[in-house]
């Protein structure tokens, strides 16, 4: 029996979440079981304490009451610079509050103090039987969020993200592809579709109720999946990471598979000045799975390993799949790449995608990649990365 305190963290781009996550990964004392994107996730998962921000959009009095009914505690994290934040959290009836700048040790002390109040043995279904009406029946799980990146840039993240979305689409799952590469968004151009409404418009729909999110999705010709095109040049300066998380969380309610093409760089440029890679960092930290598309060869491997180390700080427990793209055939080279990467970190899967003239043709024509070795290899990758959405639950 593992009686370590189990936590659910509301997805937050603020530093406390990352610090706490890293601290317990390194020193124990608690375990982060899940990062939660929306209320339904918090109700479905088993854990002891739910830790959420004063900016967590779905933290309501009703959710806190439902969590209490399930035997869970709620710790609210507030920004002391916002004079109303602490009071607002206490009004929701959370069990305790803590300043967001508090040290991880202080967070742990606060969490440990809540432990005796938590009753982990209760599950959502258990409570539903005991007290009908306290827990909303979840008729269907949310969609899966998969982030696709190319650590060195230019080695095929966009091509692989599009092909993964197309593979899920061919499997019959309702899919959306989001272009969240803040450096060089190119999904719309690559597919020859309109570049607006884009991610900015999706944020406006979710945050400011300017239209419906579903109406901002751009259709892809000859496919059923839709696209959210990337930001225009300077838009990333205005987009706040929590807004992007909210869009993705909402898309995961509308769609069974949410594939997100993120940018290549994730190094933290510090808190001074605009957070250049914040969008990519944030989305990687909330994804259910990450695909790193790497260039085969010594330089590609070196960049991949550095990137994986940074990723582990952001998303310590997220399954990571590595795909070497446009890999030369020889088995010797593949074995060498496999050895180098597996020595460094545990991967959920490692695959090799071939260079394929069908990709070149499709990229010139602005179409989806047709049958051929690349499409076959990405379908096999999709089988590993994107678990089938439970079909019984599809509405
Ligand atoms: N397996 C492949 N076979 C042939 N061409 C490929 C293959 N993979 C990618 N390409 C081509 O290589 C180029 C770069 O790919 P892509 O745009 O997907 O990379 P990226 O990692 O998204 O780059 P960026 O950093 O600019 O976003 C594109 O022209 C693409 O069509
Ligand atoms: Mg790209």
Short mmCIF file of C-alpha atoms and ligand atoms in Angstrom, two decimals:
data_model
loop_
_atom_site.label_atom_id
_atom_site.label_comp_id
_atom_site.label_asym_id
_atom_site.label_seq_id
_atom_site.Cartn_x
_atom_site.Cartn_y
_atom_site.Cartn_z
CA UNK A 1 0.00 0.00 0.00
CA UNK A 2 1.31 3.39 -1.01
CA UNK A 3 0.18 5.93 1.54
CA UNK A 4 2.09 8.84 0.04
CA UNK A 5 -0.10 11.87 -0.36
CA UNK A 6 -1.44 12.01 -3.91
CA UNK A 7 -2.01 15.32 -5.63
CA UNK A 8 -3.92 16.61 -8.60
CA UNK A 9 -2.60 19.93 -9.89
CA UNK A 10 -4.78 22.28 -11.88
CA UNK A 11 -2.88 23.08 -15.07
CA UNK A 12 -1.12 26.34 -14.31
CA UNK A 13 1.67 28.14 -16.10
CA UNK A 14 2.68 29.79 -12.83
CA UNK A 15 5.99 28.86 -11.27
CA UNK A 16 4.55 27.30 -8.10
CA UNK A 17 3.14 24.36 -10.03
CA UNK A 18 6.43 23.59 -11.69
CA UNK A 19 8.41 24.09 -8.46
CA UNK A 20 6.11 21.84 -6.46
CA UNK A 21 6.10 19.21 -9.19
CA UNK A 22 9.90 19.17 -9.33
CA UNK A 23 10.31 19.23 -5.57
CA UNK A 24 8.15 16.20 -4.89
CA UNK A 25 9.68 14.37 -7.85
CA UNK A 26 13.13 14.91 -6.32
CA UNK A 27 12.39 14.70 -2.60
CA UNK A 28 9.10 12.83 -2.25
CA UNK A 29 6.59 13.66 0.47
CA UNK A 30 3.78 13.60 -2.05
CA UNK A 31 3.16 12.44 -5.58
CA UNK A 32 1.61 14.38 -8.44
CA UNK A 33 -0.90 11.97 -9.84
CA UNK A 34 -2.43 14.07 -12.54
CA UNK A 35 -2.52 17.53 -14.05
CA UNK A 36 -6.10 18.55 -14.48
CA UNK A 37 -7.43 20.58 -17.39
CA UNK A 38 -11.07 20.77 -16.42
CA UNK A 39 -13.59 19.99 -13.69
CA UNK A 40 -14.62 16.63 -15.12
CA UNK A 41 -11.01 15.40 -14.88
CA UNK A 42 -10.77 16.46 -11.26
CA UNK A 43 -13.91 14.49 -10.46
CA UNK A 44 -12.84 11.38 -12.35
CA UNK A 45 -9.36 10.94 -10.92
CA UNK A 46 -8.32 9.44 -7.59
CA UNK A 47 -6.10 11.61 -5.39
CA UNK A 48 -6.06 13.27 -1.98
CA UNK A 49 -5.62 16.98 -2.52
CA UNK A 50 -6.54 19.15 -5.48
CA UNK A 51 -4.22 22.16 -5.76
CA UNK A 52 -5.58 25.03 -7.83
CA UNK A 53 -4.85 28.67 -8.55
CA UNK A 54 -6.99 31.72 -8.01
CA UNK A 55 -6.89 31.89 -11.82
CA UNK A 56 -8.10 28.30 -12.38
CA UNK A 57 -11.13 29.01 -14.54
CA UNK A 58 -13.11 25.91 -13.57
CA UNK A 59 -12.57 26.16 -9.80
CA UNK A 60 -16.05 26.91 -8.52
CA UNK A 61 -17.90 26.53 -5.22
CA UNK A 62 -19.82 23.70 -6.80
CA UNK A 63 -16.64 21.82 -7.79
CA UNK A 64 -15.17 22.26 -4.31
CA UNK A 65 -18.37 20.85 -2.80
CA UNK A 66 -18.30 17.89 -5.19
CA UNK A 67 -14.66 17.18 -4.36
CA UNK A 68 -15.42 17.34 -0.64
CA UNK A 69 -18.24 14.84 -1.16
CA UNK A 70 -15.65 12.54 -2.74
CA UNK A 71 -13.37 12.84 0.30
CA UNK A 72 -10.85 15.10 -1.45
CA UNK A 73 -9.35 18.30 -0.07
CA UNK A 74 -8.69 21.50 -1.99
CA UNK A 75 -5.71 23.80 -1.50
CA UNK A 76 -6.01 27.23 -3.12
CA UNK A 77 -2.92 29.08 -4.32
CA UNK A 78 -3.26 32.85 -4.38
CA UNK A 79 -1.35 35.80 -5.71
CA UNK A 80 -0.70 38.18 -2.79
CA UNK A 81 -0.45 41.10 -5.24
CA UNK A 82 -4.10 40.63 -6.10
CA UNK A 83 -6.00 42.01 -3.08
CA UNK A 84 -9.09 39.91 -3.80
CA UNK A 85 -7.52 36.57 -4.69
CA UNK A 86 -7.24 35.09 -1.19
CA UNK A 87 -10.75 36.09 -0.11
CA UNK A 88 -12.22 34.83 -3.37
CA UNK A 89 -10.62 31.42 -2.81
CA UNK A 90 -11.84 31.21 0.78
CA UNK A 91 -15.33 32.09 -0.45
CA UNK A 92 -15.23 28.95 -2.56
CA UNK A 93 -14.85 26.95 0.66
CA UNK A 94 -11.40 25.56 -0.09
CA UNK A 95 -9.73 23.77 2.84
CA UNK A 96 -6.70 26.03 3.01
CA UNK A 97 -4.86 28.69 1.04
CA UNK A 98 -1.19 29.41 0.42
CA UNK A 99 0.73 32.21 -1.30
CA UNK A 100 2.02 31.31 -4.71
CA UNK A 101 5.56 32.41 -3.82
CA UNK A 102 5.74 30.02 -0.83
CA UNK A 103 8.63 27.53 -0.83
CA UNK A 104 7.84 23.94 -1.86
CA UNK A 105 8.52 22.88 1.76
CA UNK A 106 5.76 25.22 2.92
CA UNK A 107 3.43 23.77 0.29
CA UNK A 108 4.21 20.28 1.56
CA UNK A 109 3.63 21.24 5.20
CA UNK A 110 0.27 22.69 4.23
CA UNK A 111 -0.63 19.58 2.22
CA UNK A 112 0.44 17.22 5.01
CA UNK A 113 -1.76 19.13 7.45
CA UNK A 114 -4.74 18.43 5.18
CA UNK A 115 -3.97 14.72 4.88
CA UNK A 116 -6.07 13.50 7.82
CA UNK A 117 -9.16 15.04 6.24
CA UNK A 118 -8.80 13.17 2.94
CA UNK A 119 -10.56 9.87 2.33
CA UNK A 120 -9.05 8.39 -0.76
CA UNK A 121 -11.15 5.22 -0.68
CA UNK A 122 -14.14 7.03 -2.08
CA UNK A 123 -14.45 7.06 -5.85
CA UNK A 124 -16.79 9.04 -8.04
CA UNK A 125 -18.96 5.98 -8.61
CA UNK A 126 -18.94 5.06 -4.91
CA UNK A 127 -20.27 8.44 -3.97
CA UNK A 128 -22.78 8.46 -6.78
CA UNK A 129 -24.28 5.35 -5.20
CA UNK A 130 -24.11 6.70 -1.68
CA UNK A 131 -25.51 10.11 -2.44
CA UNK A 132 -27.23 10.31 -5.80
CA UNK A 133 -26.95 13.67 -7.45
CA UNK A 134 -23.72 14.78 -5.80
CA UNK A 135 -21.59 13.74 -8.71
CA UNK A 136 -22.45 14.39 -12.33
CA UNK A 137 -22.31 11.20 -14.33
CA UNK A 138 -19.60 11.57 -16.93
CA UNK A 139 -21.18 10.45 -20.16
CA UNK A 140 -17.92 10.63 -22.06
CA UNK A 141 -14.28 11.17 -21.25
CA UNK A 142 -12.50 14.20 -22.64
CA UNK A 143 -10.33 13.95 -25.72
CA UNK A 144 -6.61 13.22 -25.65
CA UNK A 145 -4.12 16.05 -25.97
CA UNK A 146 -0.94 15.14 -27.85
CA UNK A 147 1.85 17.70 -28.33
CA UNK A 148 4.23 17.34 -31.29
CA UNK A 149 7.56 19.20 -31.34
CA UNK A 150 10.80 19.08 -33.28
CA UNK A 151 13.61 19.82 -30.85
CA UNK A 152 16.00 21.10 -33.48
CA UNK A 153 13.40 22.79 -35.64
CA UNK A 154 12.78 22.02 -39.28
CA UNK A 155 12.91 18.24 -38.93
CA UNK A 156 9.25 17.51 -39.47
CA UNK A 157 7.06 18.42 -36.46
CA UNK A 158 4.44 20.00 -38.68
CA UNK A 159 4.47 17.14 -41.18
CA UNK A 160 4.15 14.55 -38.38
CA UNK A 161 1.48 16.51 -36.49
CA UNK A 162 -0.63 16.75 -39.66
CA UNK A 163 -0.09 13.06 -40.44
CA UNK A 164 -1.03 12.02 -36.88
CA UNK A 165 -4.23 14.07 -37.06
CA UNK A 166 -5.00 12.51 -40.45
CA UNK A 167 -4.36 9.02 -39.04
CA UNK A 168 -6.76 9.59 -36.12
CA UNK A 169 -9.28 10.99 -38.60
CA UNK A 170 -9.00 7.87 -40.78
CA UNK A 171 -9.62 5.79 -37.64
CA UNK A 172 -12.92 7.62 -37.37
CA UNK A 173 -12.11 9.79 -34.36
CA UNK A 174 -13.22 13.41 -34.25
CA UNK A 175 -9.94 15.27 -34.40
CA UNK A 176 -8.56 18.81 -34.31
CA UNK A 177 -5.04 19.98 -35.06
CA UNK A 178 -3.88 23.14 -33.25
CA UNK A 179 -0.92 25.14 -34.53
CA UNK A 180 0.71 26.49 -31.37
CA UNK A 181 4.19 26.98 -32.82
CA UNK A 182 4.87 30.55 -31.80
CA UNK A 183 8.10 30.72 -33.81
CA UNK A 184 7.05 29.50 -37.24
CA UNK A 185 3.41 28.46 -37.49
CA UNK A 186 2.86 26.77 -40.84
CA UNK A 187 -0.01 24.29 -40.62
CA UNK A 188 -2.49 26.50 -42.51
CA UNK A 189 -0.01 27.29 -45.26
CA UNK A 190 1.10 23.67 -45.52
CA UNK A 191 -2.52 22.51 -45.94
CA UNK A 192 -3.54 25.41 -48.17
CA UNK A 193 -6.34 26.51 -45.85
CA UNK A 194 -7.29 29.97 -44.56
CA UNK A 195 -5.03 31.25 -41.78
CA UNK A 196 -7.97 32.85 -39.94
CA UNK A 197 -9.92 32.28 -37.66
CA UNK A 198 -6.78 31.27 -35.77
CA UNK A 199 -5.67 30.52 -32.19
CA UNK A 200 -6.25 34.18 -31.26
CA UNK A 201 -9.86 33.90 -32.46
CA UNK A 202 -10.26 30.64 -30.52
CA UNK A 203 -9.06 32.42 -27.36
CA UNK A 204 -11.54 35.24 -27.98
CA UNK A 205 -14.33 32.70 -28.38
CA UNK A 206 -13.48 30.94 -25.10
CA UNK A 207 -12.47 33.91 -22.93
CA UNK A 208 -14.64 36.71 -24.25
CA UNK A 209 -17.50 34.73 -25.79
CA UNK A 210 -16.87 36.23 -29.20
CA UNK A 211 -18.69 33.55 -31.16
CA UNK A 212 -18.54 29.80 -30.63
CA UNK A 213 -15.25 27.93 -30.40
CA UNK A 214 -16.59 25.26 -32.78
CA UNK A 215 -17.20 27.94 -35.42
CA UNK A 216 -13.57 29.07 -35.37
CA UNK A 217 -12.31 25.68 -36.56
CA UNK A 218 -11.02 25.64 -40.15
CA UNK A 219 -12.00 22.64 -42.30
CA UNK A 220 -9.35 20.66 -44.18
CA UNK A 221 -10.31 19.69 -47.76
CA UNK A 222 -10.77 15.94 -48.33
CA UNK A 223 -10.58 15.18 -44.60
CA UNK A 224 -12.88 15.41 -41.62
CA UNK A 225 -10.44 16.87 -39.14
CA UNK A 226 -10.27 20.59 -38.51
CA UNK A 227 -7.42 23.00 -37.88
CA UNK A 228 -6.83 25.92 -35.53
CA UNK A 229 -4.24 27.97 -37.46
CA UNK A 230 -1.33 29.57 -35.64
CA UNK A 231 -0.80 33.09 -34.38
CA UNK A 232 0.10 35.97 -36.65
CA UNK A 233 3.53 37.56 -36.17
CA UNK A 234 3.23 39.52 -32.91
CA UNK A 235 0.14 37.86 -31.45
CA UNK A 236 2.12 35.69 -29.07
CA UNK A 237 2.96 38.81 -27.06
CA UNK A 238 -0.70 39.24 -26.15
CA UNK A 239 -1.63 35.60 -25.67
CA UNK A 240 -1.43 34.46 -22.06
CA UNK A 241 -0.58 30.77 -21.55
CA UNK A 242 -3.64 30.11 -19.33
CA UNK A 243 -5.80 31.26 -22.25
CA UNK A 244 -4.15 28.72 -24.53
CA UNK A 245 -4.68 25.97 -21.94
CA UNK A 246 -8.33 26.90 -21.77
CA UNK A 247 -8.72 26.66 -25.53
CA UNK A 248 -7.09 23.23 -25.54
CA UNK A 249 -9.23 22.10 -22.61
CA UNK A 250 -12.38 23.23 -24.41
CA UNK A 251 -11.28 21.58 -27.65
CA UNK A 252 -10.78 18.35 -25.71
CA UNK A 253 -14.45 18.49 -24.81
CA UNK A 254 -15.48 19.01 -28.44
CA UNK A 255 -13.01 16.60 -30.03
CA UNK A 256 -11.72 13.11 -29.25
CA UNK A 257 -8.16 13.77 -30.36
CA UNK A 258 -6.45 17.15 -29.99
CA UNK A 259 -3.06 17.20 -31.72
CA UNK A 260 -0.98 20.30 -30.97
CA UNK A 261 2.02 21.36 -33.09
CA UNK A 262 4.19 23.28 -30.58
CA UNK A 263 7.38 25.26 -31.21
CA UNK A 264 10.91 23.86 -31.17
CA UNK A 265 12.38 25.77 -28.19
CA UNK A 266 11.49 25.25 -24.57
CA UNK A 267 14.39 26.78 -22.67
CA UNK A 268 13.21 29.16 -20.01
CA UNK A 269 14.31 32.67 -20.91
CA UNK A 270 13.59 33.91 -17.41
CA UNK A 271 10.76 35.91 -15.98
CA UNK A 272 12.01 39.29 -17.14
CA UNK A 273 10.58 40.38 -20.46
CA UNK A 274 7.93 38.54 -22.43
CA UNK A 275 8.06 34.82 -21.93
CA UNK A 276 9.15 33.88 -25.44
CA UNK A 277 8.55 30.15 -25.22
CA UNK A 278 5.77 30.22 -22.68
CA UNK A 279 3.07 28.97 -25.04
CA UNK A 280 5.03 25.88 -26.03
CA UNK A 281 6.23 25.22 -22.46
CA UNK A 282 2.72 25.46 -21.08
CA UNK A 283 1.14 23.21 -23.67
CA UNK A 284 3.87 20.59 -23.23
CA UNK A 285 3.23 20.61 -19.50
CA UNK A 286 -0.48 19.81 -19.90
CA UNK A 287 -0.34 17.32 -22.80
CA UNK A 288 -1.29 13.68 -22.20
CA UNK A 289 1.59 12.58 -24.44
CA UNK A 290 4.49 14.25 -26.24
CA UNK A 291 5.99 13.34 -29.61
CA UNK A 292 9.51 14.61 -30.30
CA UNK A 293 10.42 14.56 -33.98
CA UNK A 294 14.19 14.42 -34.27
CA UNK A 295 16.74 14.62 -37.05
CA UNK A 296 18.75 11.40 -37.39
CA UNK A 297 22.47 11.92 -36.83
CA UNK A 298 24.80 13.12 -34.10
CA UNK A 299 23.63 16.75 -34.09
CA UNK A 300 19.98 15.78 -34.04
CA UNK A 301 20.59 13.35 -31.17
CA UNK A 302 22.53 15.91 -29.12
CA UNK A 303 19.75 18.47 -29.51
CA UNK A 304 17.11 15.88 -28.76
CA UNK A 305 18.81 14.85 -25.51
CA UNK A 306 19.17 18.46 -24.32
CA UNK A 307 15.52 19.09 -25.18
CA UNK A 308 14.36 15.93 -23.39
CA UNK A 309 16.18 17.08 -20.24
CA UNK A 310 14.32 20.41 -20.36
CA UNK A 311 11.06 18.61 -21.08
CA UNK A 312 11.49 16.39 -18.01
CA UNK A 313 11.60 19.48 -15.81
CA UNK A 314 8.33 20.67 -17.34
CA UNK A 315 6.50 17.37 -17.60
CA UNK A 316 8.20 14.79 -15.36
CA UNK A 317 5.74 11.97 -15.91
CA UNK A 318 4.30 12.52 -19.39
CA UNK A 319 4.91 9.66 -21.85
CA UNK A 320 7.40 10.76 -24.51
CA UNK A 321 7.59 9.21 -27.97
CA UNK A 322 10.61 9.91 -30.16
CA UNK A 323 10.35 9.69 -33.95
CA UNK A 324 13.47 10.09 -36.06
CA UNK A 325 12.31 11.56 -39.34
CA UNK A 326 13.74 11.00 -42.80
CA UNK A 327 15.98 8.28 -41.37
CA UNK A 328 18.47 6.54 -43.64
CA UNK A 329 17.73 2.88 -44.16
CA UNK A 330 20.68 0.94 -42.68
CA UNK A 331 19.91 -1.03 -39.53
CA UNK A 332 23.33 -0.18 -38.11
CA UNK A 333 22.53 3.54 -37.97
CA UNK A 334 19.14 2.88 -36.47
CA UNK A 335 20.65 0.68 -33.78
CA UNK A 336 23.15 3.41 -32.98
CA UNK A 337 20.42 6.05 -32.65
CA UNK A 338 18.38 3.72 -30.48
CA UNK A 339 21.32 3.03 -28.18
CA UNK A 340 22.18 6.72 -27.75
CA UNK A 341 18.66 7.80 -26.94
CA UNK A 342 17.64 4.91 -24.71
CA UNK A 343 20.76 5.35 -22.62
CA UNK A 344 19.65 8.86 -21.71
CA UNK A 345 15.99 8.53 -20.82
CA UNK A 346 13.05 6.16 -20.69
CA UNK A 347 10.83 6.55 -23.73
CA UNK A 348 7.28 5.38 -24.34
CA UNK A 349 8.28 4.50 -27.91
CA UNK A 350 10.98 5.08 -30.50
CA UNK A 351 10.27 4.99 -34.22
CA UNK A 352 11.85 5.77 -37.55
CA UNK A 353 9.95 7.61 -40.25
CA UNK A 354 11.32 7.28 -43.79
CA UNK A 355 12.05 10.08 -46.23
CA UNK A 356 9.28 9.79 -48.79
CA UNK A 357 8.72 11.53 -52.13
CA UNK A 358 5.00 11.47 -51.33
CA UNK A 359 5.71 14.01 -48.55
CA UNK A 360 7.57 16.30 -50.95
CA UNK A 361 4.77 16.06 -53.52
CA UNK A 362 2.09 16.75 -50.90
CA UNK A 363 3.95 19.73 -49.47
CA UNK A 364 4.21 21.32 -52.93
CA UNK A 365 0.55 20.61 -53.66
CA UNK A 366 -0.69 21.71 -50.20
CA UNK A 367 -2.45 18.39 -49.67
CA UNK A 368 -2.38 15.53 -47.18
CA UNK A 369 0.35 12.95 -47.71
CA UNK A 370 -0.96 10.05 -49.78
CA UNK A 371 -0.30 6.33 -49.36
CA UNK A 372 3.35 5.37 -49.01
CA UNK A 373 6.02 4.51 -46.47
CA UNK A 374 5.74 7.80 -44.51
CA UNK A 375 1.98 7.52 -44.07
CA UNK A 376 2.29 3.85 -43.09
CA UNK A 377 4.96 4.64 -40.50
CA UNK A 378 2.92 7.50 -39.00
CA UNK A 379 -0.17 5.27 -38.78
CA UNK A 380 1.91 2.81 -36.77
CA UNK A 381 3.13 5.70 -34.61
CA UNK A 382 -0.48 6.84 -34.12
CA UNK A 383 -1.34 3.37 -32.84
CA UNK A 384 1.26 3.86 -30.09
CA UNK A 385 0.78 7.55 -29.32
CA UNK A 386 -2.96 8.05 -29.63
CA UNK A 387 -4.87 5.36 -27.77
CA UNK A 388 -8.22 4.68 -29.36
CA UNK A 389 -10.89 6.88 -27.91
CA UNK A 390 -13.28 4.57 -26.01
CA UNK A 391 -15.90 3.95 -28.67
CA UNK A 392 -18.72 3.06 -26.29
CA UNK A 393 -18.58 6.57 -24.92
CA UNK A 394 -18.76 8.38 -28.25
CA UNK A 395 -21.93 10.43 -28.47
N1 LIG B 1 9.70 12.17 -44.13
C1 LIG B 1 9.82 13.17 -44.99
N2 LIG B 1 10.09 12.97 -46.29
C2 LIG B 1 10.22 14.01 -47.14
N3 LIG B 1 10.09 15.31 -46.79
C3 LIG B 1 9.82 15.59 -45.51
C4 LIG B 1 9.65 14.55 -44.54
N4 LIG B 1 9.37 15.11 -43.34
C5 LIG B 1 9.35 16.45 -43.55
N5 LIG B 1 9.62 16.75 -44.83
C6 LIG B 1 9.72 18.10 -45.41
O1 LIG B 1 10.71 18.82 -44.69
C7 LIG B 1 10.33 20.16 -44.52
C8 LIG B 1 10.31 20.51 -43.02
O2 LIG B 1 9.27 19.76 -42.38
P1 LIG B 1 8.26 20.46 -41.34
O3 LIG B 1 7.81 21.77 -41.85
O4 LIG B 1 7.27 19.46 -40.98
O5 LIG B 1 9.30 20.66 -40.15
P2 LIG B 1 9.08 21.47 -38.78
O6 LIG B 1 9.84 20.72 -37.75
O7 LIG B 1 7.65 21.71 -38.57
O8 LIG B 1 9.83 22.84 -39.13
P3 LIG B 1 9.69 24.26 -38.39
O9 LIG B 1 10.73 24.27 -37.33
O10 LIG B 1 9.95 25.23 -39.50
O11 LIG B 1 8.31 24.35 -37.85
C9 LIG B 1 8.98 20.32 -45.18
O12 LIG B 1 9.13 20.81 -46.46
C10 LIG B 1 8.45 18.91 -45.20
O13 LIG B 1 7.50 18.71 -46.23
MG1 LIG B 2 6.59 23.48 -38.22
#
